[in-house]
Short mmCIF file of C-alpha atoms in Angstrom, two decimals:
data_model
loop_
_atom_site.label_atom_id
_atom_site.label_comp_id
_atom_site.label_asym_id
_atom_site.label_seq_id
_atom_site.Cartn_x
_atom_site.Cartn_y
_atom_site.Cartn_z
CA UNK A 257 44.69 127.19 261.76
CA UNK A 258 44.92 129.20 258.50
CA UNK A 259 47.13 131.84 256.86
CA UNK A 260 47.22 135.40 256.35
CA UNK A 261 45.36 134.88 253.21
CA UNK A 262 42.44 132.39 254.69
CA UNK A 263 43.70 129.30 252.78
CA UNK A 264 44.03 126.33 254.87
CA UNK A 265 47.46 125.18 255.50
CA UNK A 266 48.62 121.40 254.20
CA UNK A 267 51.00 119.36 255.28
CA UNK A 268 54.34 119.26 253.26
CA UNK A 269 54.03 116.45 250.41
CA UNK A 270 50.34 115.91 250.57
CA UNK A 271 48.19 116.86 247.59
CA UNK A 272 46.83 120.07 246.88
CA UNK A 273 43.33 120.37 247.75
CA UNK A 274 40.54 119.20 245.33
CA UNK A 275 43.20 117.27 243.45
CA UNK A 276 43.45 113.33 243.50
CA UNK A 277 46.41 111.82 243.37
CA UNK A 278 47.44 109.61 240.35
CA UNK A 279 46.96 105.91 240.87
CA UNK A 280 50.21 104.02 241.39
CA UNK A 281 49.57 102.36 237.96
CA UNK A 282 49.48 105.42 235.96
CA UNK A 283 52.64 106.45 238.02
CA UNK A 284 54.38 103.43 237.39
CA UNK A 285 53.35 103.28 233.58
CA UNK A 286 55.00 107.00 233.25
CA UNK A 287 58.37 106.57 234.99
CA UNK A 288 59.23 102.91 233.77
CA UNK A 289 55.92 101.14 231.98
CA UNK A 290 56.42 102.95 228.38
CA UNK A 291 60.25 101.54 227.86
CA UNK A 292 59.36 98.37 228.78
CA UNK A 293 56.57 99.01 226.00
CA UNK A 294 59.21 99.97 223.65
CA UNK A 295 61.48 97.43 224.31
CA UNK A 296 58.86 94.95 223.87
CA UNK A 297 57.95 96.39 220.05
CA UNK A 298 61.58 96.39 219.84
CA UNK A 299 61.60 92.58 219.93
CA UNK A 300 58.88 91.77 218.13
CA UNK A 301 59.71 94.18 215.30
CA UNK A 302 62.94 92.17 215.09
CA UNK A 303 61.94 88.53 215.87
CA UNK A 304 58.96 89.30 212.81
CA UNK A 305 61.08 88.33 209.73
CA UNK A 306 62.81 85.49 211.78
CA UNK A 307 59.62 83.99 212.77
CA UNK A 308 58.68 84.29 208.58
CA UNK A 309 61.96 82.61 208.24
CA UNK A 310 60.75 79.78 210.52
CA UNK A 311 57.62 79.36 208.83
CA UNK A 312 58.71 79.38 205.28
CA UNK A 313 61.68 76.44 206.43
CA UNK A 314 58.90 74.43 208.13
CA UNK A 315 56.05 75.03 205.29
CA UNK A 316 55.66 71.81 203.31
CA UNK A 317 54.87 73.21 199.97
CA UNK A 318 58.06 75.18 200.14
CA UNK A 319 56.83 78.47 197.85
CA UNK A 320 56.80 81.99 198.56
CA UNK A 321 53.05 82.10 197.46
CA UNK A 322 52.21 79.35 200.11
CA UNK A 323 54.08 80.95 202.63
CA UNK A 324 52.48 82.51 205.95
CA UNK A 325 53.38 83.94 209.46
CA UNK A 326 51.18 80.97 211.03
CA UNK A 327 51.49 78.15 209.03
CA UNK A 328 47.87 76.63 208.13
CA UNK A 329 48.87 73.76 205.75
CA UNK A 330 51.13 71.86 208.81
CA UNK A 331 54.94 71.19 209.62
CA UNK A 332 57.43 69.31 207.91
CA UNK A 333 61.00 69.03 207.37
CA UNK A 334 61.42 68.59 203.77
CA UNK A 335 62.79 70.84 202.97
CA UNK A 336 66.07 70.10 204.92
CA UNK A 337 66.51 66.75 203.12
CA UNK A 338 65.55 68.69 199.76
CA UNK A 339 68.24 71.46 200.28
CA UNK A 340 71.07 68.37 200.40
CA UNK A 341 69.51 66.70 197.67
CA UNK A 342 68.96 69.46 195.25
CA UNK A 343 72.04 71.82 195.86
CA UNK A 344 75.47 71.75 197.61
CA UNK A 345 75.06 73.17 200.32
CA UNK A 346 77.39 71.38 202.32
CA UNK A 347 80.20 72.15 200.15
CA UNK A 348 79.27 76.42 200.21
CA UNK A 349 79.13 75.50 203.93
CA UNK A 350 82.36 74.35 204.21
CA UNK A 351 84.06 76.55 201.79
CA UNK A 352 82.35 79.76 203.41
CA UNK A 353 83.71 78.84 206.99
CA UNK A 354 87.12 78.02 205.65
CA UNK A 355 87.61 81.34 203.91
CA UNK A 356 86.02 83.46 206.45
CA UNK A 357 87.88 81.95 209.37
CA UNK A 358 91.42 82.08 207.39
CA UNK A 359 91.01 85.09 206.21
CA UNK A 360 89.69 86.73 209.26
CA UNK A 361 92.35 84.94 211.38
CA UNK A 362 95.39 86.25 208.96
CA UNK A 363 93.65 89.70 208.53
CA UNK A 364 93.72 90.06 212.52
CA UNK A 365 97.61 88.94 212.91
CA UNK A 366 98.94 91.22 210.23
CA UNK A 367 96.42 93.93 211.03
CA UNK A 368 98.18 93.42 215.18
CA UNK A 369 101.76 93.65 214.17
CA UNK A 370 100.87 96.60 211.60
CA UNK A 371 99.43 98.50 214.27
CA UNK A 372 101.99 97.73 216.70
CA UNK A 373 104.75 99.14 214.34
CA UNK A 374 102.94 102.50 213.46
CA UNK A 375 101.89 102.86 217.03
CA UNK A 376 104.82 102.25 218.72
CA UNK A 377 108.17 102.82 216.31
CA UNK A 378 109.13 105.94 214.70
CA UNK A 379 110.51 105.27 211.11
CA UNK A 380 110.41 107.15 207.99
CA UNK A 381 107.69 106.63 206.11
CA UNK A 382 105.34 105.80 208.85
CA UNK A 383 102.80 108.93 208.36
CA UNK A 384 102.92 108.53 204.91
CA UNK A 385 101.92 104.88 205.75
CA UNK A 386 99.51 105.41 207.54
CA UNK A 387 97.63 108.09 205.62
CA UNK A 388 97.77 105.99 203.08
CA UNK A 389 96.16 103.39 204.37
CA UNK A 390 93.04 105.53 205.17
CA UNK A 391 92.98 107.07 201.68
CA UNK A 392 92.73 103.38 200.16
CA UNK A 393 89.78 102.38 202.47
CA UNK A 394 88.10 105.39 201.04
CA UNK A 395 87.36 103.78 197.97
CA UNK A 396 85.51 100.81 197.83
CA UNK A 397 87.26 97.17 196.77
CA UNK A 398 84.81 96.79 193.83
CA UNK A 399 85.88 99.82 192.03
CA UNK A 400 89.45 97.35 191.37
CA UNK A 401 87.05 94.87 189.78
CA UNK A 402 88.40 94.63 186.51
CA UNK A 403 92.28 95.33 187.84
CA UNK A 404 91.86 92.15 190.15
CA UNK A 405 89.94 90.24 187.24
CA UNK A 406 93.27 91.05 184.83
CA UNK A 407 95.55 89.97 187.35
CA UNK A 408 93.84 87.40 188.61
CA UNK A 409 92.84 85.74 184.96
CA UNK A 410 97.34 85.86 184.62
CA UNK A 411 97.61 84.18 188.24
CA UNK A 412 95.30 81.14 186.98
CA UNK A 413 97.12 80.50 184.28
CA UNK A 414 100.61 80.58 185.89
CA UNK A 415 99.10 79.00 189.43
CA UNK A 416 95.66 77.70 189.10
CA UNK A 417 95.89 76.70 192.97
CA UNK A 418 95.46 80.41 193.80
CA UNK A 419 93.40 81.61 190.81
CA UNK A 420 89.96 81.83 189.83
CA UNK A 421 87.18 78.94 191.57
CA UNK A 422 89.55 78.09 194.20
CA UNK A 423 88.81 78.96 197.80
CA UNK A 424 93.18 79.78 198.23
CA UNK A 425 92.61 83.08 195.89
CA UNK A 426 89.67 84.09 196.83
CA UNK A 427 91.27 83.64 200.63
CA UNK A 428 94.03 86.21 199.53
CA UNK A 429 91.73 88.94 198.35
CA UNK A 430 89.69 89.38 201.17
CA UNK A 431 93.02 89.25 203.53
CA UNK A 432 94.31 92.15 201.51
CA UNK A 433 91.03 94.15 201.50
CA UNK A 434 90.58 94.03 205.41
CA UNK A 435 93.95 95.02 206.45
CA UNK A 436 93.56 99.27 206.01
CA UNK A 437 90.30 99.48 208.39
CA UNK A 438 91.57 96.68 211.22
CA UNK A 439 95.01 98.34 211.45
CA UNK A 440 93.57 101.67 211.94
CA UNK A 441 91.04 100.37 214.50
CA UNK A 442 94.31 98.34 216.64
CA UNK A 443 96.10 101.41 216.21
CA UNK A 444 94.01 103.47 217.92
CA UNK A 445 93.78 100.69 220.77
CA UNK A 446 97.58 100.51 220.92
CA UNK A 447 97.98 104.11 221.46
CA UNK A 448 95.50 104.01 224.56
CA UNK A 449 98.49 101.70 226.75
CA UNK A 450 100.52 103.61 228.16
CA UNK A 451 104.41 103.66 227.25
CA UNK A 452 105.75 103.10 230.68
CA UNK A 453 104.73 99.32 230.11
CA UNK A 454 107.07 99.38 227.13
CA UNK A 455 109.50 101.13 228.62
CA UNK A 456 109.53 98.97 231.54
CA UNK A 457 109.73 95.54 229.90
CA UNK A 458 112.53 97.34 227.87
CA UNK A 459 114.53 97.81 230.62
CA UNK A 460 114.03 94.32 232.16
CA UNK A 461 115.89 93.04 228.42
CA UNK A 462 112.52 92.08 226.71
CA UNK A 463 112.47 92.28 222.93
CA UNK A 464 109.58 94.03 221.03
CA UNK A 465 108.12 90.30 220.09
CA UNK A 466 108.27 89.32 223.80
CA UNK A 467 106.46 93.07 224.47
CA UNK A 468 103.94 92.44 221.31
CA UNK A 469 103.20 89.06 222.31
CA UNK A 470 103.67 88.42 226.07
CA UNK A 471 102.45 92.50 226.91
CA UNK A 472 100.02 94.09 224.47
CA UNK A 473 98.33 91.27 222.89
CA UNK A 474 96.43 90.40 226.27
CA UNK A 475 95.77 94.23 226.71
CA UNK A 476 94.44 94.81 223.06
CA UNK A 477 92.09 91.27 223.53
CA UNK A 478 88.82 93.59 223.24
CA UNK A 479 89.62 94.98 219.64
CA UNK A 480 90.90 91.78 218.92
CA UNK A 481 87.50 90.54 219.29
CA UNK A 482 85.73 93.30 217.61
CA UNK A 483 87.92 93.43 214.30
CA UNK A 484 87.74 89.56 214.47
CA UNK A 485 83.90 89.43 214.83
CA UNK A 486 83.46 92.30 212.14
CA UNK A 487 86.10 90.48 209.29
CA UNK A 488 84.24 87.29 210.22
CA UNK A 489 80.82 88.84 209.70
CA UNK A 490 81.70 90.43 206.41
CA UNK A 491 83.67 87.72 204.97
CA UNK A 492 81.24 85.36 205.03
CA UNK A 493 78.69 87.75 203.60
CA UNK A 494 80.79 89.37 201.12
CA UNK A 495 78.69 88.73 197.58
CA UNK A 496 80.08 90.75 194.91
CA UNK A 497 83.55 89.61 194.87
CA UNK A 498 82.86 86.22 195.32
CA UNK A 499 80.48 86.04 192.95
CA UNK A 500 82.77 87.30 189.98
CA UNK A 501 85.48 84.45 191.21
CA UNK A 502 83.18 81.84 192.05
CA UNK A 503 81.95 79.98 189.09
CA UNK A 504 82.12 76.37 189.49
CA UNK A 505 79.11 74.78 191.32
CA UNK A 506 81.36 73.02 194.08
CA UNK A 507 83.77 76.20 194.30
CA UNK A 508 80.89 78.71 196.01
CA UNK A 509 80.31 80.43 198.84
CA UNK A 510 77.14 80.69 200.90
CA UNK A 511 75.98 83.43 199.82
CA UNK A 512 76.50 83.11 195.95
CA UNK A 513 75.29 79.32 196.35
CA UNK A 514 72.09 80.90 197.86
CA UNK A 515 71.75 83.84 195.32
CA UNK A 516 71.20 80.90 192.48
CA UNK A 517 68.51 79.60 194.45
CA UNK A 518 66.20 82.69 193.75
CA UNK A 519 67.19 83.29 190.17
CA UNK A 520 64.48 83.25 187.83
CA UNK A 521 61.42 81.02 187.65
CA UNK A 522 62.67 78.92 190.68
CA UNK A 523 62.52 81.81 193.10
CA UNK A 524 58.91 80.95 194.20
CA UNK A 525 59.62 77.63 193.81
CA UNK A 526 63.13 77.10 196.16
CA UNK A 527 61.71 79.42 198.85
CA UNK A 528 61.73 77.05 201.74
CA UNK A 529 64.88 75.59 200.97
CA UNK A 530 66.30 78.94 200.86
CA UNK A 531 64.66 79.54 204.08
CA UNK A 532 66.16 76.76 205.71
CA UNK A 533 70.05 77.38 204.26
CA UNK A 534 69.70 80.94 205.67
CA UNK A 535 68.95 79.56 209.29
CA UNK A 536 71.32 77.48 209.17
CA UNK A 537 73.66 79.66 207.48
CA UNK A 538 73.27 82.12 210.57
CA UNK A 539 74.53 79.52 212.72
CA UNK A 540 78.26 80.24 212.53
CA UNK A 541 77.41 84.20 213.20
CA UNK A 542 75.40 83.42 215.88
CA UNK A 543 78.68 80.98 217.56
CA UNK A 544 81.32 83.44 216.55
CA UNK A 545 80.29 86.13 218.46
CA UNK A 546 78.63 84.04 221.34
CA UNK A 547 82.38 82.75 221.56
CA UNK A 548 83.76 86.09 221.08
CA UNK A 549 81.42 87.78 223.58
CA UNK A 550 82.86 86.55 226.37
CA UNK A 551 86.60 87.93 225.30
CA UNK A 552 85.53 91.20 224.80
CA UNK A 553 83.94 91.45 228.19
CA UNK A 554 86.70 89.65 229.88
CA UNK A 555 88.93 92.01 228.25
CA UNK A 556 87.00 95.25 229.14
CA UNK A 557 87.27 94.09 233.16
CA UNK A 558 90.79 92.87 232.89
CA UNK A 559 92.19 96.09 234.19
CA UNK A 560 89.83 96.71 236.89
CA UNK A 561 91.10 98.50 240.09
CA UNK A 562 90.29 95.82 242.79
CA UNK A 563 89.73 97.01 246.19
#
């Protein structure tokens, strides 16, 4: 049977005449194949300098000239026992995680109950407040350098607990310079609940600590996370600051204990053991927010409409 114009007539779906169809590879490779392509680049794009990382820790001779992807001259773990020896690593280990936990914790609960109050009471002053708050965070901490050196150089001599090579000051300046950007971020959180659950607890005779602590806190638990993960992240990062405080050997952080490594004519030299303190320095990142994780998703299905 044909049509009016001679051309036989196919069936609906099947190819056009004289035209193979594409084999189910090529098919597959089109609609799905390439991002699982990408995705594998992805990983190895990112897993490259960790895998130098790795080599460099595990490469005997310990320079950066000697260094390779695939190590050639063997494996050892020397440079772990040299890293103790030689520096103090321990101690910048310790101090780091005790100012970056502190000061992360603290920065969290005042950034909470700041938010809370702007979010949730009206109160003169509170735009004012607020704005400036955001005009502050437009300028960067470091630009205060020499204003925080002056007072600073009058608190050590008054109370050399808080002052300069002691993990206590140090502790109070990043706990100052993180409150602006956290308390905007909760703020924003806080004004996402609605104001019946306020209202409500209100009426049952709850206070606004039993509604902070007892009502929102649980509900806020995802940007609690975040801001947490982000302070933690940056504190124990932070090099500038620390490394105009931090003079004393035993006083430093990680990373201004690891910055002296690779000054000068030892930077070839202390390679591997700087490649080993930065895997292990990554170790605490890698826990916080493993630990942290499972918070924020918890929190992002807490309100869930079951059926």
């Amino acid at each position: 049977m044909t049509a009016l114009t001679g051309s036989p007539v196919t069936d609906a779906g099947s190819p056009p005449v004289g035209r193979r169809p594409a084999p189910r590879g090529n098919r597959w490779f089109a609609r799905v194949g390439w991002r699982h392509l990408v995705a594998v680049l992805a990983v190895l794009f990112s897993l490259f300098p960790i895998a130098f990382v790795l080599s460099a820790a595990l490469n005997p001779l310990g320079t950066l000239s000697s260094t390779e992807l695939v190590p050639t001259e063997g494996v050892s773990f020397g440079n772990v026992s040299e890293l103790f020896a030689r520096t103090e690593f321990a101690r910048w280990f310790v101090n780091s995680l005790l100012i970056a936990g502190l000061a992360s914790l603290a920065s969290i609960a005042l950034s909470a109950l700041a938010a809370y109050a702007f979010s949730r009471m009206r109160f003169r002053g509170r735009r004012v407040g607020l704005l400036s708050l955001l005009l502050i965070q437009m300028f960067p901490q470091f630009l205060a350098i020499v204003a925080i050196f002056l007072i600073f150089t009058t608190v050590t001599d008054l109370w050399p607990a808080i002052g300069f090579n002691t993990p206590w000051g140090l502790f109070l300046l990043y706990m100052g310079g993180a409150l602006g950007v956290n308390t905007w971020l909760m703020k924003g959180f806080f004004d996402t609940l609605p104001r019946e659950l306020d209202e409500s607890a209100t009426m049952d005779g709850a206070t606004h600590a039993q509604i902070f602590f007892r009502i929102m806190l649980p509900l806020v638990a995802p940007i609690l996370a975040v801001t947490g993960l982000l302070a933690f992240i940056g504190t124990i990062n932070e090099f500038l600051m620390a490394n105009v405080f931090l003079t004393d050997t035993d006083s430093k952080t990680l990373a201004v204990g690891l910055y002296g490594l690779l000054q000068g004519d030892e930077r070839n030299n202390n390679f591997g053991i700087f490649a080993v303190a930065t895997l292990l320095t990554a170790i605490p990142t890698v826990l916080v927010f493993q630990f942290l994780q499972r918070y924020i998703v918890s929190g992002l299905t807490a309100g869930a409409v079951k059926g």
